[in-house]
GROMACS .gro file of C-alpha atoms in nm:
model
   81
    1MET     CA    1   1.267   3.993   0.051
    2ASP     CA    2   1.119   4.143  -0.256
    3VAL     CA    3   0.747   4.053  -0.329
    4LEU     CA    4   0.678   4.050  -0.665
    5TYR     CA    5   0.345   4.055  -0.779
    6PHE     CA    6   0.201   3.866  -1.179
    7ALA     CA    7  -0.104   3.920  -1.415
    8TRP     CA    8  -0.433   4.002  -1.210
    9VAL     CA    9  -0.303   4.040  -0.840
   10ARG     CA   10  -0.014   4.300  -0.975
   11GLU     CA   11  -0.289   4.499  -1.155
   12ARG     CA   12  -0.540   4.521  -0.851
   13ILE     CA   13  -0.227   4.624  -0.612
   14GLY     CA   14  -0.065   4.794  -0.875
   15LEU     CA   15   0.302   4.769  -0.883
   16PRO     CA   16   0.520   4.460  -1.009
   17ARG     CA   17   0.697   4.446  -0.725
   18GLU     CA   18   0.810   4.572  -0.400
   19ARG     CA   19   1.093   4.530  -0.121
   20VAL     CA   20   0.871   4.379   0.230
   21GLU     CA   21   1.045   4.402   0.577
   22THR     CA   22   0.840   4.091   0.802
   23GLN     CA   23   0.917   3.897   1.066
   24ALA     CA   24   0.613   3.692   0.877
   25ALA     CA   25   0.699   3.306   1.003
   26THR     CA   26   0.473   3.181   0.662
   27VAL     CA   27   0.384   3.296   0.353
   28ALA     CA   28   0.062   3.312   0.491
   29GLU     CA   29   0.177   3.560   0.760
   30LEU     CA   30   0.314   3.721   0.475
   31VAL     CA   31  -0.023   3.741   0.330
   32GLU     CA   32  -0.195   3.878   0.628
   33GLU     CA   33  -0.002   4.170   0.672
   34LEU     CA   34   0.005   4.244   0.276
   35ARG     CA   35  -0.400   4.190   0.354
   36ALA     CA   36  -0.358   4.430   0.630
   37ARG     CA   37  -0.173   4.737   0.485
   38GLU     CA   38  -0.458   4.915   0.243
   39ASP     CA   39  -0.830   4.768   0.025
   40ARG     CA   40  -0.558   4.731  -0.267
   41TYR     CA   41  -0.400   4.389  -0.108
   42ALA     CA   42  -0.652   4.343   0.034
   43ALA     CA   43  -0.868   4.266  -0.250
   44ALA     CA   44  -0.566   4.098  -0.466
   45PHE     CA   45  -0.548   3.784  -0.186
   46ALA     CA   46  -0.958   3.771  -0.113
   47ASP     CA   47  -0.879   3.392  -0.263
   48LEU     CA   48  -0.643   3.228  -0.168
   49THR     CA   49  -0.786   2.945  -0.343
   50ALA     CA   50  -0.701   3.200  -0.651
   51LEU     CA   51  -0.350   3.224  -0.627
   52ARG     CA   52  -0.025   2.998  -0.655
   53VAL     CA   53   0.326   3.095  -0.458
   54ALA     CA   54   0.636   3.035  -0.547
   55LEU     CA   55   0.929   3.091  -0.304
   56ASP     CA   56   1.262   3.182  -0.410
   57GLN     CA   57   1.136   3.064  -0.818
   58GLU     CA   58   0.980   2.740  -0.624
   59LEU     CA   59   0.630   2.652  -0.612
   60ALA     CA   60   0.530   2.615  -0.217
   61GLY     CA   61   0.220   2.632  -0.058
   62PHE     CA   62   0.103   2.909   0.172
   63ASP     CA   63   0.215   2.694   0.481
   64ALA     CA   64   0.558   2.746   0.365
   65PRO     CA   65   0.801   2.874   0.607
   66LEU     CA   66   0.988   3.205   0.464
   67ALA     CA   67   1.341   3.165   0.690
   68GLY     CA   68   1.593   3.282   0.455
   69VAL     CA   69   1.379   3.340   0.133
   70ARG     CA   70   1.505   3.618  -0.073
   71GLU     CA   71   1.206   3.633  -0.344
   72VAL     CA   72   0.832   3.556  -0.289
   73ALA     CA   73   0.578   3.569  -0.652
   74PHE     CA   74   0.242   3.600  -0.583
   75PHE     CA   75   0.056   3.468  -0.939
   76PRO     CA   76  -0.293   3.341  -1.086
   77PRO     CA   77  -0.289   2.915  -1.219
   78MET     CA   78  -0.124   2.882  -1.583
   79THR     CA   79  -0.358   2.684  -1.768
   80GLY     CA   80  -0.240   2.539  -2.068
   81GLY     CA   81  -0.308   2.445  -2.400
   0.00000   0.00000   0.00000
């Protein structure tokens, strides 16, 4: 699946997107796999309360299943104004 990173998540990881092969069943499991890769991923995913996730461009929770998902996007909460 494609994993996209936006704003400071992208800055910490150093990539805007990457293709990830995973056996993770949920977003939370995918995050754990990513955290285990390198320190830069651990830093980006250190505080999940500061992150939002979208699956195939629909907002989702970290407990959401990944079955059939083609794209996962991680980004900080947006503010309006």
